[in-house]
Amino acid sequence: MREILESIDQWRAEGQRVALARVIAVEGSGPRDPGAAMAVSEDGRVAGSVSGGCVEGAVVTEALDVLATGEARRCTFGYSDDEAVAVGLTCGGTVHLLVEPLDW
Amino acid sequence: MSRPLYEELRAALLAGEPVVLATVTRVGEAATAATALAAKLLVREGSETRGSLGDPELDRVVERDARAVLDRGVSATRHYGPRGEARRDDVEVFFETFVSPARLIIFGAVDFTRALVEVAKVLGYAVTVCDARPVFATRARFARADEVVVEWPDRYLERVGPSLGPRDAVCVLTHDVKFDVPAVLAALATPVGYVGAMGSRRTHEQRWVRLLEAGASEGELRARLMSPIGLDLGARTPEETAVAICAEIIAVRAGRVGARAPLRDATGPIH
């Protein structure tokens, strides 16, 4: 989180809205621990990361959607027993994210 | 009107102050209508708690638990009933704990120190350079250090030792027995998780003898003192040596010292 504050400050100073995605849980092998954070500006700029680059593309889509709807959501990437999500971690783990508008 | 929660969090992070951000990450059907996904509580040491999870009893319990995780410096996920009841699974809360950065204290304002400051900053350490010689311990030489202190190492550690913990590290780069011995002894008297001392094999042997003569126990030296400092990477330049030292600090913290083989030759988990 600390490493993305500067980008967030800059985007907000430009009048951009910002979405924040944070890792809240990891099952199995995952490259980033809970707390890893990524910020996405309304015009699609990115700071930080939530995986080793495997799911960031999909997180940008989720983040922009969250800004459009204004509603926070929980997203899961990876494989679990009952679902095979198209976007996954190549290491085989599952990562749970909270994606929310930074309006607080 | 008080400033927004994010501004409060930002201020704490920039100041390196410990803080916990508790966020609702799942809401079951039994949760009260006021408890929403992403509702937050911000808990700072010695400061009033900000925000709300939508129910005063839930807030009270989560604040209590946040103070407990803050003390332990870890992040956690817990589950509660709608009003904070234990052994229920209606509200999931993620406690994200931001601790102040770990400290690296480097004794000896030498050229290896400059490179070690750079690599340690990449790793997020708050770095102090300390040397008793004002000619060498200057801000200009160690611009990236958080702090440059002109003081005798043992006196410096006597002063700051009580504030150090297992996440912190001490590197003694003076490689001169008369400076090293008091510095290593003082470092071993603190609870830091890593103590390393630079020197050739010969310097190391002389230092070991002097440390024993000065009252250090052989058991403690073997358990805690990394000397000669650094992993065996074949490092030669100050920059390569800094990488070897930081690699060792990481390995010691992760309990992997001894397992120095390349990942290619190991079979255990990577993370």
Coordinates of C-alpha atoms in Angstrom, one line a residue:
Chain A
M1 CA 0.0 0.0 0.0
R2 CA 2.8 2.4 0.9
E3 CA 4.4 2.1 -2.5
I4 CA 1.2 3.1 -4.4
L5 CA 0.3 6.2 -2.3
E6 CA 2.3 8.6 -4.6
S7 CA 0.4 7.4 -7.7
I8 CA -2.9 7.7 -5.9
D9 CA -2.1 11.2 -4.8
Q10 CA -1.1 12.2 -8.3
W11 CA -4.2 10.8 -10.0
R12 CA -6.5 12.3 -7.4
A13 CA -4.8 15.7 -7.8
E14 CA -5.7 15.4 -11.5
G15 CA -9.3 14.9 -10.6
Q16 CA -9.3 11.1 -11.4
R17 CA -11.3 8.6 -9.4
V18 CA -9.4 5.6 -8.2
A19 CA -10.2 2.0 -7.5
L20 CA -8.2 -0.1 -5.0
A21 CA -7.7 -3.9 -5.3
R22 CA -6.3 -5.7 -2.3
V23 CA -5.4 -9.3 -1.8
I24 CA -7.5 -10.5 1.2
A25 CA -6.8 -14.2 1.1
V26 CA -4.5 -16.7 -0.8
E27 CA -5.0 -20.5 -1.0
G28 CA -2.2 -22.7 -2.1
S29 CA 0.8 -21.2 -3.9
G30 CA 0.5 -17.5 -4.5
P31 CA 3.1 -14.9 -5.4
R32 CA 1.8 -12.1 -3.2
D33 CA 0.5 -12.2 0.4
P34 CA -2.7 -10.7 1.7
G35 CA -2.3 -6.9 1.8
A36 CA -0.7 -6.7 -1.6
A37 CA -2.4 -3.8 -3.3
M38 CA -3.0 -2.3 -6.7
A39 CA -4.6 1.0 -7.7
V40 CA -6.3 1.7 -11.0
S41 CA -7.2 5.2 -12.1
E42 CA -10.4 6.0 -14.0
D43 CA -8.4 6.5 -17.2
G44 CA -6.7 3.1 -16.8
R45 CA -3.4 3.8 -15.2
V46 CA -2.0 1.2 -12.8
A47 CA 0.2 1.2 -9.7
G48 CA 1.2 -1.8 -7.6
S49 CA 0.4 -5.4 -8.1
V50 CA -1.6 -8.3 -6.6
S51 CA 0.1 -11.3 -8.3
G52 CA 3.1 -12.0 -10.3
G53 CA 1.5 -10.4 -13.3
C54 CA -1.0 -13.3 -14.0
V55 CA -4.3 -11.6 -13.1
E56 CA -3.5 -7.9 -13.2
G57 CA -5.1 -7.5 -16.6
A58 CA -8.4 -8.9 -15.4
V59 CA -8.1 -6.8 -12.2
V60 CA -8.0 -3.6 -14.3
T61 CA -11.2 -4.7 -16.0
E62 CA -12.9 -5.4 -12.6
A63 CA -11.5 -2.1 -11.2
L64 CA -12.9 0.0 -14.0
D65 CA -16.2 -1.8 -13.7
V66 CA -16.2 -1.1 -9.9
L67 CA -15.7 2.6 -10.7
A68 CA -18.5 2.6 -13.2
T69 CA -21.0 0.9 -10.8
G70 CA -19.6 2.5 -7.6
E71 CA -20.0 -0.9 -5.8
A72 CA -17.3 -2.8 -4.1
R73 CA -16.9 -6.5 -5.0
R74 CA -15.0 -9.6 -4.0
C75 CA -13.2 -11.3 -6.9
T76 CA -11.6 -14.7 -7.0
F77 CA -8.9 -15.8 -9.5
G78 CA -7.6 -19.3 -9.8
Y79 CA -9.0 -22.8 -9.6
S80 CA -11.2 -24.2 -6.9
D81 CA -13.3 -27.3 -6.6
D82 CA -16.5 -26.0 -8.1
E83 CA -15.3 -23.4 -10.5
A84 CA -12.7 -23.1 -13.2
V85 CA -12.1 -19.4 -13.8
A86 CA -10.7 -18.4 -17.1
V87 CA -8.1 -16.1 -15.6
G88 CA -5.9 -17.9 -13.1
L89 CA -2.5 -17.9 -11.4
T90 CA 0.0 -20.0 -13.3
C91 CA 1.3 -21.3 -10.0
G92 CA -2.0 -23.1 -9.3
G93 CA -3.1 -21.1 -6.3
T94 CA -6.3 -19.1 -5.7
V95 CA -6.3 -15.4 -4.8
H96 CA -9.3 -13.5 -3.3
L97 CA -9.4 -9.8 -3.9
L98 CA -11.5 -7.0 -2.6
V99 CA -11.9 -4.4 -5.3
E100 CA -13.5 -1.1 -4.3
P101 CA -13.8 2.6 -5.2
L102 CA -11.4 4.6 -3.2
D103 CA -14.1 7.0 -2.0
W104 CA -13.5 6.7 1.7
Chain B
M1 CA -15.4 17.7 9.9
S2 CA -12.7 15.1 10.4
R3 CA -10.6 14.1 7.4
P4 CA -11.5 11.0 5.3
L5 CA -10.3 7.5 6.5
Y6 CA -7.9 7.2 3.5
E7 CA -6.1 10.5 4.5
E8 CA -5.8 9.2 8.0
L9 CA -4.3 5.9 6.8
R10 CA -2.0 7.7 4.4
A11 CA -0.7 9.9 7.1
A12 CA 0.0 6.9 9.3
L13 CA 1.8 5.1 6.5
L14 CA 4.0 8.1 5.5
A15 CA 4.9 8.6 9.2
G16 CA 5.8 4.8 9.5
E17 CA 3.2 4.6 12.4
P18 CA 1.7 1.2 13.1
V19 CA -2.0 1.1 12.0
V20 CA -4.7 -1.6 11.3
L21 CA -7.3 -1.2 8.6
A22 CA -10.2 -3.6 9.3
T23 CA -12.4 -4.2 6.2
V24 CA -15.5 -6.2 5.8
T25 CA -14.7 -8.7 3.0
R26 CA -17.9 -10.9 3.1
V27 CA -21.4 -10.2 4.4
G28 CA -23.8 -13.1 5.0
E29 CA -27.5 -12.9 5.0
A30 CA -27.8 -12.7 8.8
A31 CA -25.7 -9.5 8.9
T32 CA -27.4 -6.3 9.8
A33 CA -28.5 -4.2 6.9
A34 CA -26.0 -1.5 7.9
T35 CA -23.0 -3.8 7.5
A36 CA -21.8 -3.4 3.9
L37 CA -19.0 -5.0 2.0
A38 CA -15.9 -2.9 2.2
A39 CA -17.0 -1.1 5.4
K40 CA -14.0 0.0 7.4
L41 CA -12.5 0.6 10.8
L42 CA -9.1 2.3 11.2
V43 CA -7.3 1.6 14.4
R44 CA -4.1 3.5 15.4
E45 CA -2.0 3.3 18.4
G46 CA -2.8 5.9 21.0
S47 CA -5.5 7.5 18.7
E48 CA -9.3 7.3 18.5
T49 CA -10.7 4.6 16.2
R50 CA -12.3 5.9 13.0
G51 CA -15.0 4.5 10.7
S52 CA -17.7 1.9 11.4
L53 CA -18.7 -1.6 10.3
G54 CA -22.3 -0.7 10.7
D55 CA -23.0 -2.0 14.2
P56 CA -21.7 -0.5 17.5
E57 CA -21.2 -3.9 19.1
L58 CA -19.4 -5.3 16.0
D59 CA -17.2 -2.2 16.0
R60 CA -16.3 -2.7 19.6
V61 CA -15.3 -6.3 19.2
V62 CA -13.4 -5.6 15.9
E63 CA -11.5 -2.7 17.5
R64 CA -10.5 -4.9 20.4
D65 CA -9.2 -7.6 18.0
A66 CA -7.5 -5.0 15.8
R67 CA -5.5 -3.8 18.8
A68 CA -4.5 -7.4 19.4
V69 CA -3.3 -7.9 15.9
L70 CA -1.6 -4.5 16.0
D71 CA 0.4 -5.7 19.0
R72 CA 1.5 -8.8 17.2
G73 CA 2.2 -7.0 13.9
V74 CA 0.4 -9.5 11.7
S75 CA -2.5 -9.4 9.3
A76 CA -5.5 -11.8 9.9
T77 CA -9.0 -12.7 8.8
R78 CA -11.7 -13.3 11.4
H79 CA -15.4 -14.1 11.4
Y80 CA -18.2 -12.7 13.5
G81 CA -21.9 -12.7 14.1
P82 CA -24.0 -9.6 13.0
R83 CA -23.2 -7.9 16.4
G84 CA -19.7 -9.2 16.8
E85 CA -20.7 -12.5 18.3
A86 CA -17.9 -15.1 18.4
R87 CA -18.1 -18.5 16.6
R88 CA -20.4 -17.1 13.9
D89 CA -19.7 -16.7 10.2
D90 CA -22.0 -13.9 9.1
V91 CA -19.4 -11.1 8.7
E92 CA -15.8 -11.7 7.5
V93 CA -13.3 -9.0 8.4
F94 CA -9.8 -8.7 7.0
F95 CA -7.4 -7.0 9.4
E96 CA -4.6 -5.5 7.4
T97 CA -1.7 -4.5 9.8
F98 CA 0.8 -1.9 8.7
V99 CA 3.8 -2.1 10.9
S100 CA 6.6 0.4 10.9
P101 CA 9.4 -0.6 8.5
A102 CA 12.1 -3.0 9.9
R103 CA 15.3 -1.3 10.8
L104 CA 18.8 -2.0 9.5
I105 CA 21.6 -0.4 11.5
I106 CA 25.0 -0.4 9.8
F107 CA 28.2 0.3 11.8
G108 CA 31.1 1.6 9.8
A109 CA 30.8 4.3 7.3
V110 CA 32.8 2.5 4.6
D111 CA 32.3 2.1 0.8
F112 CA 30.5 -1.2 1.3
T113 CA 28.1 0.7 3.6
R114 CA 27.0 2.9 0.7
A115 CA 26.0 -0.1 -1.4
L116 CA 24.3 -1.8 1.5
V117 CA 22.2 1.3 2.2
E118 CA 21.0 1.2 -1.5
V119 CA 20.0 -2.5 -1.5
A120 CA 18.4 -2.3 2.0
K121 CA 16.3 0.7 0.8
V122 CA 15.1 -1.4 -2.1
L123 CA 13.9 -4.0 0.5
G124 CA 12.1 -1.3 2.5
Y125 CA 14.3 -1.1 5.5
A126 CA 14.7 2.1 7.5
V127 CA 18.4 2.4 7.4
T128 CA 20.8 4.0 10.0
V129 CA 24.5 4.4 9.3
C130 CA 26.5 4.9 12.5
D131 CA 30.3 5.6 12.8
A132 CA 32.3 7.4 15.5
R133 CA 34.3 9.3 12.9
P134 CA 32.6 12.5 11.8
V135 CA 34.8 12.7 8.7
F136 CA 33.2 9.5 7.3
A137 CA 29.7 9.5 8.7
T138 CA 28.3 12.3 6.6
R139 CA 24.9 12.8 5.0
A140 CA 26.6 13.6 1.7
R141 CA 28.2 10.1 1.6
F142 CA 25.0 8.2 2.5
A143 CA 22.2 10.3 1.0
R144 CA 19.8 7.4 0.8
A145 CA 20.1 6.5 4.5
D146 CA 17.3 7.5 6.8
E147 CA 19.7 8.5 9.5
V148 CA 23.5 9.1 9.7
V149 CA 24.7 9.1 13.3
V150 CA 28.2 10.1 14.6
E151 CA 28.5 8.0 17.8
W152 CA 30.3 5.0 19.1
P153 CA 28.3 1.8 18.1
D154 CA 28.0 0.4 21.6
R155 CA 26.7 3.7 23.0
Y156 CA 24.3 4.1 20.1
L157 CA 22.9 0.6 20.7
E158 CA 22.7 1.2 24.4
R159 CA 20.4 4.2 23.5
V160 CA 18.2 2.6 20.9
G161 CA 18.5 -1.1 21.8
P162 CA 15.2 -1.2 23.9
S163 CA 13.2 -0.1 20.8
L164 CA 14.6 -2.9 18.5
G165 CA 12.9 -6.2 17.8
P166 CA 13.3 -9.5 15.9
R167 CA 12.5 -7.9 12.6
D168 CA 15.5 -5.6 12.8
A169 CA 19.1 -6.2 11.7
V170 CA 22.6 -5.0 12.6
C171 CA 25.5 -5.2 10.2
V172 CA 29.0 -4.4 11.5
L173 CA 31.2 -3.4 8.6
T174 CA 34.0 -1.7 10.4
H175 CA 36.2 -4.9 10.1
D176 CA 38.6 -3.5 12.7
V177 CA 38.6 -5.6 15.9
K178 CA 38.7 -2.7 18.3
F179 CA 35.5 -1.2 16.8
D180 CA 33.9 -4.6 15.9
V181 CA 34.0 -6.3 19.3
P182 CA 32.0 -3.7 21.3
A183 CA 29.6 -3.3 18.4
V184 CA 28.9 -7.0 18.1
L185 CA 28.6 -7.5 21.9
A186 CA 26.1 -4.6 22.1
A187 CA 24.1 -5.9 19.1
L188 CA 23.9 -9.4 20.7
A189 CA 22.5 -7.7 23.9
T190 CA 19.5 -6.5 21.8
P191 CA 16.7 -8.8 20.5
V192 CA 17.5 -8.1 16.8
G193 CA 16.9 -11.0 14.4
Y194 CA 20.1 -10.6 12.5
V195 CA 23.7 -9.7 13.5
G196 CA 26.4 -9.9 10.9
A197 CA 30.0 -8.8 10.9
M198 CA 32.3 -8.3 7.9
G199 CA 35.8 -9.5 7.6
S200 CA 38.2 -11.9 6.0
R201 CA 38.5 -15.4 7.5
R202 CA 41.6 -14.1 9.4
T203 CA 39.7 -11.0 10.7
H204 CA 36.8 -13.3 11.6
E205 CA 39.1 -15.7 13.6
Q206 CA 40.8 -12.9 15.5
R207 CA 37.4 -11.3 16.2
W208 CA 35.9 -14.6 17.5
V209 CA 38.8 -15.0 20.0
R210 CA 38.4 -11.4 21.2
L211 CA 34.6 -11.8 21.5
L212 CA 35.1 -14.8 23.7
E213 CA 37.7 -13.0 25.8
A214 CA 35.3 -10.1 26.2
G215 CA 32.7 -12.5 27.7
A216 CA 30.5 -13.6 24.8
S217 CA 29.3 -17.2 25.0
E218 CA 30.4 -19.5 22.2
G219 CA 26.9 -20.9 22.0
E220 CA 25.3 -17.5 21.4
L221 CA 28.0 -16.5 18.9
R222 CA 27.3 -19.7 16.9
A223 CA 23.6 -19.2 17.1
R224 CA 23.3 -15.5 16.3
L225 CA 26.5 -14.1 14.8
M226 CA 26.7 -14.3 11.0
S227 CA 30.5 -13.9 10.4
P228 CA 32.0 -13.6 7.9
I229 CA 28.8 -11.8 6.8
G230 CA 26.7 -12.7 3.8
L231 CA 25.7 -15.7 1.6
D232 CA 28.4 -17.4 -0.5
L233 CA 27.5 -15.8 -3.8
G234 CA 31.1 -15.2 -4.9
A235 CA 30.4 -11.4 -4.5
R236 CA 33.4 -9.1 -5.1
T237 CA 32.2 -5.5 -5.5
P238 CA 30.5 -3.5 -2.7
E239 CA 27.2 -3.8 -4.6
E240 CA 27.5 -7.6 -5.0
T241 CA 28.5 -7.9 -1.4
A242 CA 25.4 -5.8 -0.4
V243 CA 23.2 -8.3 -2.3
A244 CA 25.0 -11.2 -0.5
I245 CA 24.4 -9.6 2.9
C246 CA 20.7 -8.7 2.2
A247 CA 20.1 -12.3 0.8
E248 CA 21.5 -13.6 4.1
I249 CA 19.2 -11.3 6.2
I250 CA 16.2 -12.6 4.2
A251 CA 17.3 -16.2 4.6
V252 CA 17.8 -15.8 8.4
R253 CA 14.4 -14.1 8.8
A254 CA 12.8 -17.0 6.8
G255 CA 14.7 -19.6 8.9
R256 CA 16.4 -20.8 5.7
V257 CA 19.9 -20.3 6.7
G258 CA 21.8 -23.5 6.0
A259 CA 19.5 -24.2 3.1
R260 CA 21.7 -22.1 0.9
A261 CA 21.4 -24.3 -2.3
P262 CA 19.9 -22.8 -5.4
L263 CA 16.1 -23.4 -5.6
R264 CA 17.0 -25.6 -8.7
D265 CA 18.6 -28.1 -6.3
A266 CA 15.9 -28.0 -3.6
T267 CA 12.4 -29.6 -3.5
G268 CA 10.7 -27.6 -0.7
P269 CA 8.0 -24.9 -1.2
I270 CA 9.3 -21.7 -2.7
H271 CA 7.2 -19.2 -0.6

